[in-house]
Coordinates of C-alpha atoms and ligand atoms in Angstrom, one line a residue:
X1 CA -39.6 26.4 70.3
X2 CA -40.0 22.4 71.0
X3 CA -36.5 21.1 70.5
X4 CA -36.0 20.1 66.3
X5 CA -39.7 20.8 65.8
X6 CA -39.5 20.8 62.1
X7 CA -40.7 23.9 59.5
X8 CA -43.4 22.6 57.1
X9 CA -42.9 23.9 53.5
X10 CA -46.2 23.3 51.5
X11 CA -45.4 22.8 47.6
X12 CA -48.6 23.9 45.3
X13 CA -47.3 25.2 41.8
X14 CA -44.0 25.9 42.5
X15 CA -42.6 22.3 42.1
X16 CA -38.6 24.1 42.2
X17 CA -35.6 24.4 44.2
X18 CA -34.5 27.1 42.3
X19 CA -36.0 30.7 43.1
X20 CA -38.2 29.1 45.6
X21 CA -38.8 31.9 48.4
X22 CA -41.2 30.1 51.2
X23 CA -38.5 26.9 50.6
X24 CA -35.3 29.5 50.9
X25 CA -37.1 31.1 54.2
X26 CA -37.7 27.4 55.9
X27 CA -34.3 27.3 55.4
X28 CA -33.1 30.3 56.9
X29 CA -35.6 29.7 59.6
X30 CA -33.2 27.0 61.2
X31 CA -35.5 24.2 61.4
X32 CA -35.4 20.5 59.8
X33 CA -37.7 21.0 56.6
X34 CA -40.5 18.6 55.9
X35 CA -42.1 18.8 52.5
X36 CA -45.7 18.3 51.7
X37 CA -47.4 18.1 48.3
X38 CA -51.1 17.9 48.5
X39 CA -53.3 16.0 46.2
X40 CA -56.4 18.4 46.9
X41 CA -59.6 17.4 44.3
X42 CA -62.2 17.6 46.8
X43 CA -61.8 21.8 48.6
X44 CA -65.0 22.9 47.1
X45 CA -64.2 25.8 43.7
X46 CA -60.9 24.2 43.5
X47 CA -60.6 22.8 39.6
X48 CA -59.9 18.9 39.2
X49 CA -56.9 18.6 36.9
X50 CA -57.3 17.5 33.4
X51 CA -55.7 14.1 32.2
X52 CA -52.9 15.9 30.5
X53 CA -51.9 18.2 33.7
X54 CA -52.4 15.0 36.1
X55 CA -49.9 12.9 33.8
X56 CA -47.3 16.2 34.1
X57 CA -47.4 16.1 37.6
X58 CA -46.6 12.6 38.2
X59 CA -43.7 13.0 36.7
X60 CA -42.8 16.6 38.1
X61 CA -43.0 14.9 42.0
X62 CA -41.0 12.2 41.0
X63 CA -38.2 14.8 40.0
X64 CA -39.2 17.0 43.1
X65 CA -38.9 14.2 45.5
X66 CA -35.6 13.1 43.9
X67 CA -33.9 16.7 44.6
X68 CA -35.5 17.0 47.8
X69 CA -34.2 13.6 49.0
X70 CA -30.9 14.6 47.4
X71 CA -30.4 17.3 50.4
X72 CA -32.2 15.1 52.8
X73 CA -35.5 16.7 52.6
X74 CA -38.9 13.9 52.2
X75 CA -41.5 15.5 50.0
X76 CA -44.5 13.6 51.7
X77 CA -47.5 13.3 49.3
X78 CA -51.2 13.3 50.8
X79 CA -54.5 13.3 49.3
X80 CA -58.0 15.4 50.0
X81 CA -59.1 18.5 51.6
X82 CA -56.5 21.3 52.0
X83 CA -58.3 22.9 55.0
X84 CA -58.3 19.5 56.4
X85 CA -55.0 17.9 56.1
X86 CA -52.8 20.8 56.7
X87 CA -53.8 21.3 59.9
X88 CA -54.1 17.9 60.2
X89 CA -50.0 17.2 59.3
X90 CA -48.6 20.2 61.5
X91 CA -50.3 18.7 64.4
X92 CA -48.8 15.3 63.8
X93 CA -45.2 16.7 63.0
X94 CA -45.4 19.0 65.9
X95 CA -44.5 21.5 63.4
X96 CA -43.9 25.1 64.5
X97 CA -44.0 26.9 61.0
X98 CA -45.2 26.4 57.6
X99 CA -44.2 28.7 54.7
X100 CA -45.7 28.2 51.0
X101 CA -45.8 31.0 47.8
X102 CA -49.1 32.3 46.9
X103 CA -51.8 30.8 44.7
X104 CA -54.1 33.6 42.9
X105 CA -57.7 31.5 42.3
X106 CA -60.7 32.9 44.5
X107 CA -61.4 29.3 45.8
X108 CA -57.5 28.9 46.5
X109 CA -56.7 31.8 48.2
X110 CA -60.1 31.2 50.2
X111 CA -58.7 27.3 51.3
X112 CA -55.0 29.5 52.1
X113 CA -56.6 32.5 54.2
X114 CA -58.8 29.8 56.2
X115 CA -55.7 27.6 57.0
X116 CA -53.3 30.8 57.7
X117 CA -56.1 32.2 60.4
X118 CA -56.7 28.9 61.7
X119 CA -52.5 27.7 62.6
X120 CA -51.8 31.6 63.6
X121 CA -54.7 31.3 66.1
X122 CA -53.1 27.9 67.1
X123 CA -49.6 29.9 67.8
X124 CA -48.2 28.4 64.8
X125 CA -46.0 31.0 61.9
X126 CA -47.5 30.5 59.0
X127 CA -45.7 33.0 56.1
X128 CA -46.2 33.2 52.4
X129 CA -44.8 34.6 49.3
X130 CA -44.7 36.0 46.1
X131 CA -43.4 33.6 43.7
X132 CA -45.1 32.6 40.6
X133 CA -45.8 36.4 39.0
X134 CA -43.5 39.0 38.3
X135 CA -45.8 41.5 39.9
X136 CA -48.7 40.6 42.5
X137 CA -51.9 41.5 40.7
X138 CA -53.3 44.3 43.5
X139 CA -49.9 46.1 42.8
X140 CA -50.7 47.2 39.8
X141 CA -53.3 49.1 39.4
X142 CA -55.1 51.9 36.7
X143 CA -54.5 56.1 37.9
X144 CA -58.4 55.5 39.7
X145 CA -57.6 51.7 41.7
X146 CA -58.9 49.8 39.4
X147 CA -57.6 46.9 37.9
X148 CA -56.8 46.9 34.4
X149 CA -58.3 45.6 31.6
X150 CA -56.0 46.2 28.5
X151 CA -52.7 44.9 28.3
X152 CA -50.3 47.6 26.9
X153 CA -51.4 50.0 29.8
X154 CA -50.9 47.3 32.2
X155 CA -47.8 46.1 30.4
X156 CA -46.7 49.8 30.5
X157 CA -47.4 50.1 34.3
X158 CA -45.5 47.0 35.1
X159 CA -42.3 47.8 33.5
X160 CA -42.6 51.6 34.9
X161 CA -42.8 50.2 38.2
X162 CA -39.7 48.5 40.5
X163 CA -38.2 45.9 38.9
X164 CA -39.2 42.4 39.7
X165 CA -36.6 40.9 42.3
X166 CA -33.5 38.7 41.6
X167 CA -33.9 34.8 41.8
X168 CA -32.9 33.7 45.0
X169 CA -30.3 30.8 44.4
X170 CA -31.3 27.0 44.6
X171 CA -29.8 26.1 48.2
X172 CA -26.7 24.1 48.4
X173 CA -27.5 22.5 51.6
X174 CA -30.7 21.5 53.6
X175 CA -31.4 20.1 56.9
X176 CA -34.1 17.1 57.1
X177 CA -36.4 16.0 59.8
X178 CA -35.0 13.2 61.3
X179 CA -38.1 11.7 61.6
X180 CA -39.9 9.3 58.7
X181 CA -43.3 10.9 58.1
X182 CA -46.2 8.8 56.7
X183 CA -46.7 9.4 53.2
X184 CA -48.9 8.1 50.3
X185 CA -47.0 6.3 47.1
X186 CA -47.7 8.6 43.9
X187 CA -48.6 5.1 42.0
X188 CA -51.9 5.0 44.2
X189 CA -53.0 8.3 43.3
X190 CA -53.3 6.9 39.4
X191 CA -52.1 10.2 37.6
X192 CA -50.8 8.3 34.8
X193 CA -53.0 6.7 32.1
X194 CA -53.1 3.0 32.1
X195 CA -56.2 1.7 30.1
X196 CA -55.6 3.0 27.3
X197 CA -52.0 4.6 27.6
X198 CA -52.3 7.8 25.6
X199 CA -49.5 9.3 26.8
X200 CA -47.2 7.9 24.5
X201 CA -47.0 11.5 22.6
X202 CA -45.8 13.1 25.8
X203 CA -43.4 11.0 27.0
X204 CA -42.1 11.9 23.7
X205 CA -43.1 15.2 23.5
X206 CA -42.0 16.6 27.1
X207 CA -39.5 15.8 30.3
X208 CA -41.1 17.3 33.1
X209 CA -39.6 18.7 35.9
X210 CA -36.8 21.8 37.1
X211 CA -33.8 20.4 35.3
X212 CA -35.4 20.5 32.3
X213 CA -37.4 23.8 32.3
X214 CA -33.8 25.0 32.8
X215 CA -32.3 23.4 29.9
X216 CA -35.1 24.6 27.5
X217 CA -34.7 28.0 28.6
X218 CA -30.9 28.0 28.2
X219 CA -31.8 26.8 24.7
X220 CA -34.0 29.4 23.8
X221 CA -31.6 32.5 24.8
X222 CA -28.5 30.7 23.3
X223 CA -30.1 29.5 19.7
X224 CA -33.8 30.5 19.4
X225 CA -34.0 34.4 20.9
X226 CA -32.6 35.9 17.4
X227 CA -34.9 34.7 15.4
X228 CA -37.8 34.7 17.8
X229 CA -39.5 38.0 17.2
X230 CA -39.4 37.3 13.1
X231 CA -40.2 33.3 13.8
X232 CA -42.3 33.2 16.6
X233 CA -45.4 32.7 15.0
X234 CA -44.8 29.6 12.0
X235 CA -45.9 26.7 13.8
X236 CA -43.7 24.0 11.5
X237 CA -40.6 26.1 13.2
X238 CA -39.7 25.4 16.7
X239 CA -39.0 28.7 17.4
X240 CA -40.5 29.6 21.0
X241 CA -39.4 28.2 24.1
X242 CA -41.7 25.2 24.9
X243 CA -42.1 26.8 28.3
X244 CA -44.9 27.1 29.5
X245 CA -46.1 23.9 31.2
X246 CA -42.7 24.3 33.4
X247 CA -44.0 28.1 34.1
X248 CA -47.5 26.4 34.8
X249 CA -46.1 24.1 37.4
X250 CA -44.0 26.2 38.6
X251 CA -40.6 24.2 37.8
X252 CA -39.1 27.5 36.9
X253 CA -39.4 31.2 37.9
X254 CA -40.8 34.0 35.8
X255 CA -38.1 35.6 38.1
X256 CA -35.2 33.2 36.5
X257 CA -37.0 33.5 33.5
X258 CA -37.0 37.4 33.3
X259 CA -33.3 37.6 35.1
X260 CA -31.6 35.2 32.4
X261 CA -33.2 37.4 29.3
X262 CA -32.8 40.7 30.9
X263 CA -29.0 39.4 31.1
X264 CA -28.5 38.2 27.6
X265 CA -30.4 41.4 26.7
X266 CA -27.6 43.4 27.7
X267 CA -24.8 42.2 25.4
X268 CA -27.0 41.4 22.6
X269 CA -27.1 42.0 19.0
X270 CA -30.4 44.4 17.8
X271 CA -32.5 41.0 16.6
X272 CA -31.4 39.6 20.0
X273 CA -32.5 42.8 22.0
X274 CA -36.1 42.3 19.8
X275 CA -36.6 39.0 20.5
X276 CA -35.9 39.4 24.1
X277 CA -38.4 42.1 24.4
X278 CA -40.9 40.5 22.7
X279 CA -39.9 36.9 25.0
X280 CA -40.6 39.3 27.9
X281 CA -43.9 40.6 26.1
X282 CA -45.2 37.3 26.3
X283 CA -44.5 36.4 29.7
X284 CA -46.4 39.9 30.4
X285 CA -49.0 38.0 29.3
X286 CA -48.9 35.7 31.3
X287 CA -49.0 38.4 34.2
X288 CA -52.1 40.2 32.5
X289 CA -53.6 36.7 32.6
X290 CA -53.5 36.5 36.2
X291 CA -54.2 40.0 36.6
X292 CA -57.6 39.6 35.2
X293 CA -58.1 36.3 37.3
X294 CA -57.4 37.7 40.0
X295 CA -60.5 40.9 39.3
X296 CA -62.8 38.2 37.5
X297 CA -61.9 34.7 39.3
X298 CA -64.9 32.9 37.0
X299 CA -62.6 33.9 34.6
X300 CA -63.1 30.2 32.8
X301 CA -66.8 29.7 33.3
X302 CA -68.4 33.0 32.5
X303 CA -68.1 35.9 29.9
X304 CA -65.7 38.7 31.2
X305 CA -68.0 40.9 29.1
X306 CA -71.4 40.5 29.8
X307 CA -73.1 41.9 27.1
X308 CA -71.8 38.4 25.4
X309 CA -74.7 36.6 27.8
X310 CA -77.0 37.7 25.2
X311 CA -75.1 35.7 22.3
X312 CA -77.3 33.3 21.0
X313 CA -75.3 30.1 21.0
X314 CA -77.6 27.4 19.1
X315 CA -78.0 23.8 20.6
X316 CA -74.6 22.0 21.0
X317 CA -73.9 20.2 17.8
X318 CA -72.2 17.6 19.8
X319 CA -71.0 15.6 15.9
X320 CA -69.3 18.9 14.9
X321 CA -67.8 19.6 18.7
X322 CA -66.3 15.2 18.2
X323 CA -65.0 16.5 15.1
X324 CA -63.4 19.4 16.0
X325 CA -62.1 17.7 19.2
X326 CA -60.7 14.5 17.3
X327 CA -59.5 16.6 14.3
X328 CA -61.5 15.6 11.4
X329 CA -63.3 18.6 10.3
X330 CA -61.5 18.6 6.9
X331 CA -60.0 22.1 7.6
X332 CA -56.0 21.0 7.5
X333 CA -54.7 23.6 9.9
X334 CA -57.5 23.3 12.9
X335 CA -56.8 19.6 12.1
X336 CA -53.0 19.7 12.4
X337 CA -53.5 21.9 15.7
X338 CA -55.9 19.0 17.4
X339 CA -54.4 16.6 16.5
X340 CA -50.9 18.2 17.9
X341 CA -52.6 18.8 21.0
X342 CA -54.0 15.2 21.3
X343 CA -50.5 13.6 20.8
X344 CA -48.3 15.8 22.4
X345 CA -50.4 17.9 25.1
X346 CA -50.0 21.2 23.9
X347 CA -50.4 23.1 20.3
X348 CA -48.6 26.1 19.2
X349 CA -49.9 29.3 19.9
X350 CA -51.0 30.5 16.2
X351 CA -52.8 27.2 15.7
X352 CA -54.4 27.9 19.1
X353 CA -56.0 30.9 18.2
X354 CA -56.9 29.4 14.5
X355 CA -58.6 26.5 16.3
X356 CA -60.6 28.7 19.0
X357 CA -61.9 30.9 16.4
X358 CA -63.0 27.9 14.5
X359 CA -65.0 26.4 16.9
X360 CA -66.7 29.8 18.3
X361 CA -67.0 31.4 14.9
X362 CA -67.5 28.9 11.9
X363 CA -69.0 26.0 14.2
X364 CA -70.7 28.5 16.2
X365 CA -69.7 26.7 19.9
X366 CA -69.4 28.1 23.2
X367 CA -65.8 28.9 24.0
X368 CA -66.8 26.8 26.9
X369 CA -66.5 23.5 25.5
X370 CA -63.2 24.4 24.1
X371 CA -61.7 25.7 27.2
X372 CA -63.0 22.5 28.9
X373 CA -61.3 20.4 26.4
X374 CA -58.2 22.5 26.6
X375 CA -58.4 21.9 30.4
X376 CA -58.4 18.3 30.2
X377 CA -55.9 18.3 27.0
X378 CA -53.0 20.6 27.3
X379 CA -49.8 19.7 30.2
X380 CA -49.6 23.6 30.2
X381 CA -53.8 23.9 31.0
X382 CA -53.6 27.3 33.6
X383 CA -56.6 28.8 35.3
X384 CA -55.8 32.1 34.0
X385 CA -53.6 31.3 30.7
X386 CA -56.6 29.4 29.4
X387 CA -60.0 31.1 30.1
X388 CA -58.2 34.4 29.5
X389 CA -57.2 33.4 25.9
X390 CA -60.0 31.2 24.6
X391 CA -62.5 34.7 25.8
X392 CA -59.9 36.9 23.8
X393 CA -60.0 34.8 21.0
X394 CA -64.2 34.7 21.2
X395 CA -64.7 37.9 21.8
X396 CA -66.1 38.2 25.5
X397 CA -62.9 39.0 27.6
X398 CA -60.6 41.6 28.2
X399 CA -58.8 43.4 25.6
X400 CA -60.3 40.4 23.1
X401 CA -59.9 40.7 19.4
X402 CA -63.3 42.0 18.5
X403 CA -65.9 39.2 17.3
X404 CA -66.3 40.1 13.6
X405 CA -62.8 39.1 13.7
X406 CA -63.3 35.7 12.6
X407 CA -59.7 34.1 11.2
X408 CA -59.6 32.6 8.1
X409 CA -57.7 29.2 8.7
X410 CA -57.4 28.7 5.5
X411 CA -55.5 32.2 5.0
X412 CA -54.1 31.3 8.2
X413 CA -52.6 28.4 6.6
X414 CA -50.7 29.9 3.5
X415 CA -49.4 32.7 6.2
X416 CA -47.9 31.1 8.5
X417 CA -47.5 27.0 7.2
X418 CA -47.0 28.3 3.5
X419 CA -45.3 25.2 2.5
X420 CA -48.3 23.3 4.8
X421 CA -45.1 21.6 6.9
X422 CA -46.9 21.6 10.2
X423 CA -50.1 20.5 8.5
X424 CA -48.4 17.4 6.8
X425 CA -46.4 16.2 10.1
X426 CA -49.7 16.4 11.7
X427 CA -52.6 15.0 9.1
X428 CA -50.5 12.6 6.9
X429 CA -53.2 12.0 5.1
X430 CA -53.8 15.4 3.8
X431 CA -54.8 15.9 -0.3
X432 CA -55.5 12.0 -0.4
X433 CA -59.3 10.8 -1.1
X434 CA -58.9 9.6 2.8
X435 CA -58.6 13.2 3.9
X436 CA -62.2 14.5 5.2
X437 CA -64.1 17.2 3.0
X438 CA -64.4 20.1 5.2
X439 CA -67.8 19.7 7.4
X440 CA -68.9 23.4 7.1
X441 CA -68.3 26.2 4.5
X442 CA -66.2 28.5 5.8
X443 CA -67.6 32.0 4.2
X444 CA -71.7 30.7 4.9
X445 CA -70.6 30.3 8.3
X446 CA -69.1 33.4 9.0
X447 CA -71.7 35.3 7.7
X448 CA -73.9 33.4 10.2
X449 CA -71.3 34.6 13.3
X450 CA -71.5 37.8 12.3
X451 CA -75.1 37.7 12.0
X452 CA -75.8 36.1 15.7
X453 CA -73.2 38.9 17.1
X454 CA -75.2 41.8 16.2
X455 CA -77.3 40.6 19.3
X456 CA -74.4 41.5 21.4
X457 CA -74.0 44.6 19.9
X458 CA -77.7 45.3 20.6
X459 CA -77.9 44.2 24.1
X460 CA -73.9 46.3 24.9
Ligands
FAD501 P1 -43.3 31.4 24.2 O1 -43.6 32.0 22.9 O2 -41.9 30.9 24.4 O3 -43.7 32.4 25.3 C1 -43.1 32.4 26.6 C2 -44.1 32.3 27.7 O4 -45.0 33.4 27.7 C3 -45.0 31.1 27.6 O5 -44.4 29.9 28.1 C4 -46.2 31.5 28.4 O6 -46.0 31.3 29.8 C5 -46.3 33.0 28.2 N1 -47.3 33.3 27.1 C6 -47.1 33.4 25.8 N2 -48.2 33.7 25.1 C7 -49.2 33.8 26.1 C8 -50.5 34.1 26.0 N3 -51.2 34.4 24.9 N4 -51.2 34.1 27.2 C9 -50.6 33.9 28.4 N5 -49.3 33.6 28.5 C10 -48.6 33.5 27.3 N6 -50.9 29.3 27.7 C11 -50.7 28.6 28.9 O7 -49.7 28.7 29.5 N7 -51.8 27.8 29.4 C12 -53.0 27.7 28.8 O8 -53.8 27.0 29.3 C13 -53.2 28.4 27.5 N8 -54.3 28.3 26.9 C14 -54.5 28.9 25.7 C15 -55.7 28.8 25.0 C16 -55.9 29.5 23.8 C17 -57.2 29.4 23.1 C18 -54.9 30.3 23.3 C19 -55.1 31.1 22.0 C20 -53.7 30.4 23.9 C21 -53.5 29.8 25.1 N9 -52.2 29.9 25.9 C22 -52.1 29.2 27.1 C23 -51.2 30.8 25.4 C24 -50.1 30.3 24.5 O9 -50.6 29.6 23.4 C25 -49.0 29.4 25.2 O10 -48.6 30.1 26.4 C26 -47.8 29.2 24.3 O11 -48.2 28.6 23.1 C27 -46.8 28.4 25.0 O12 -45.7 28.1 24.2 P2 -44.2 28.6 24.6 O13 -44.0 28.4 26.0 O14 -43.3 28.0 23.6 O15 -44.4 30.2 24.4

């Protein structure tokens, strides 16, 4: 071992100190840590990052960096191919061993295998870990091998399985490189909007970054977890944790996560005990998401189920699509949810599932377009989270509500916003003459939906 030849610790979508295994082992390894996050939009399969997700990072390094450089550890930012400038930065640090947790995409893990084989075979240690799921995907598997493809059996498997390990504390002390290493300045990478600023709702909306991921979930177990299981689902209420872009990026562990709520589980009242098993019910999944990415990695592009390639989507109707996306289809709830999403980068899970089925049912639209728009909308966009839902919610993935389950938003409405609180903070111009009349009818339509599924049904 060359004299202080430092450990490279590559950061991906696990932007914490905290519960942050492949940071803990460079550590424990003895060796000056450099950090490296890696702006990689070229590595071919690798999603570019919608606006939304490029203006939460930004913000996420600049809080990285600042804790890094607390302890004396640079976080050096680069740009381009991973399978390039990996290899490219351990050669110019002379660095002797590069730990990082594991990514689950097909195209990711390809880039990750090629580096790992290619720095082993130059006789550097490369490690990684298991850091963003609970339970690695190929561990859990049905009584034949096979991965599965409903939740409550997987659910059931997981729990009946060992426990997911404790968080590893955030370390008190860490030893820099003594060396400056050349690094880009985040400004030059333009994550940010500038012409026009639209991220005026999420400044307001959201403070990226560990410290307050933390803060959120001490929230949630301390004032929200009572009420959770009853409240969870009224989207004028604020009732759920406003996690998940922190989960997404990785500024918290579903380790932490699971830890803290198993602990406050413990003590807690019955309605507490509920709404922490039904908290850990949804972070399952979260798991099952990735689970299924990790078996069907086109898991955003193309049907999980593919009897649904025979569906006969007509032409795009790109007016109703601007509509839908700019929330003026004159049906208040799937307008309050857009328009949510367009301000504040994310819309409440309810309203999510009102606003898919909308758009695949009534406007008859490929859940495509609305997982792109998603992608490039939402801070918490996730390769599995996304794709996983919007096919559940049109029919085509696993475990998916069946088709001829088309929501009525308008029932939806009076169920969950029956005092139409979330609609009003959303479309203030609701019930006046310059509120839109609504641009389909919602029974015509369904009949329609119900009509072009029975070709999936045939071809099944
Ligand atoms: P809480 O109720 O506090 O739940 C805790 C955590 O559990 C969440 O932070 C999230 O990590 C996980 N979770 C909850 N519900 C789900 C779910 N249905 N699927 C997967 N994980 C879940 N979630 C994303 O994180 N990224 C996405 O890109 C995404 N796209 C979606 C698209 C559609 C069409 C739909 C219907 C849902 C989508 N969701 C997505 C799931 C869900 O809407 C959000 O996770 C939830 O609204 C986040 O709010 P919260 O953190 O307050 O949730």
């Amino acid at each position: 071992m060359a004299v202080n030849a430092p450990a490279l610790v590559w950061f991906r979508e696990d932007l914490r100190l905290d519960d942050n295994p492949a940071l803990t082992a460079a550590s424990e390894s003895g060796r000056p840590i450099v950090a490296i996050y890696l702006l990689d939009d070229v590595s071919p399969g690798v999603r570019p990052l919608g606006g939304a997700a490029r203006w939460w990072l930004h913000q996420s390094l600049t809080a990285l960096s600042r804790s890094l450089g607390d302890l004396g550890v640079q976080l050096v930012l680069r740009r381009g191919a991973a399978g390039d400038e990996i290899p490219r930065l351990v050669q110019e640090l002379g660095a002797e061993a590069v730990f990082w947790n594991r990514r689950y995409g097909a195209a990711e893990r390809q880039v990750d295998s090629g580096i790992k084989a290619g720095l082993r075979a130059d006789g550097v240690e490369v490690t990684s870990f298991a850091a963003a799921l609970l339970f690695e995907p190929w561990t859990i598997t049905t009584g034949s091998g096979t991965p599965y493809s409903v939740f409550t059996p997987f659910w059931r498997a997981c729990l009946s399985s060992p426990p997911p390990r404790a968080p590893l504390d955030e370390p008190e002390t860490l030893t820099g490189w003594e060396r400056n290493v050349a690094t880009d300045l985040l400004e030059t990478w333009e994550l940010e909007p500038t012409r026009p600023d639209w991220a005026g709702g999420l400044r307001e909306a959201w403070q990226p970054g560990e410290a307050s991921a933390h803060r959120l979930l001490n929230e949630f177990l301390t004032e929200k977890l009572a009420a959770y299981d009853d409240e969870r689902d009224l989207p004028a209420q604020s009732a759920t944790s406003g996690l998940s872009p922190h989960l997404r990026w990785g500024e918290i562990s579903p380790h932490r996560v699971w830890a803290e709520t198993d602990l406050v589980r413990r003590g807690a009242s019955s309605r507490e005990a509920a709404g922490a098993s039904r908290f850990l019910t949804e972070l399952g999944w979260r798991e099952f998401c990735y689970h299924v990415l990790f078996a069907a990695p086109d898991l955003a592009t193309s049907n999980w189920r593919s009897s649904f390639d025979a569906f006969p989507w007509p032409p795009l109707n790109e007016e109703a699509l601007a509509a839908w996306q700019q929330g003026r289809t004159g049906i208040p709830i799937v307008d309050a949810g857009m328009r949510e999403l367009w301000r504040t980068g994310a819309m409440h899970n309810r309203v999510r599932m009102v606003v898919a089925s909308f758009l695949t049912k009534n406007l008859l639209i490929d859940w495509r377009e609305g997982e792109r728009w998603f992608w490039d909308t939402l801070v918490d966009a996730d390769s599995a989270a996304n794709g996983f839902n919007w096919q559940w919610v049109a029919g085509s993935g696993a475990d998916a509500a069946p088709y001829f389950r088309v929501f009525n938003p308008e029932l939806q409405a009076k169920k969950f916003d029956p005092h139409g609180e979330y609609i009003r903070q959303n479309v203030p111009e609701w019930g006046t003459d310059a509120y839109p009349e609504p641009i389909v009818d919602l029974a015509e339509t369904r009949k329609a939906a119900l009509a072009a599924y029975d070709r999936v049904k045939r071809a099944a």
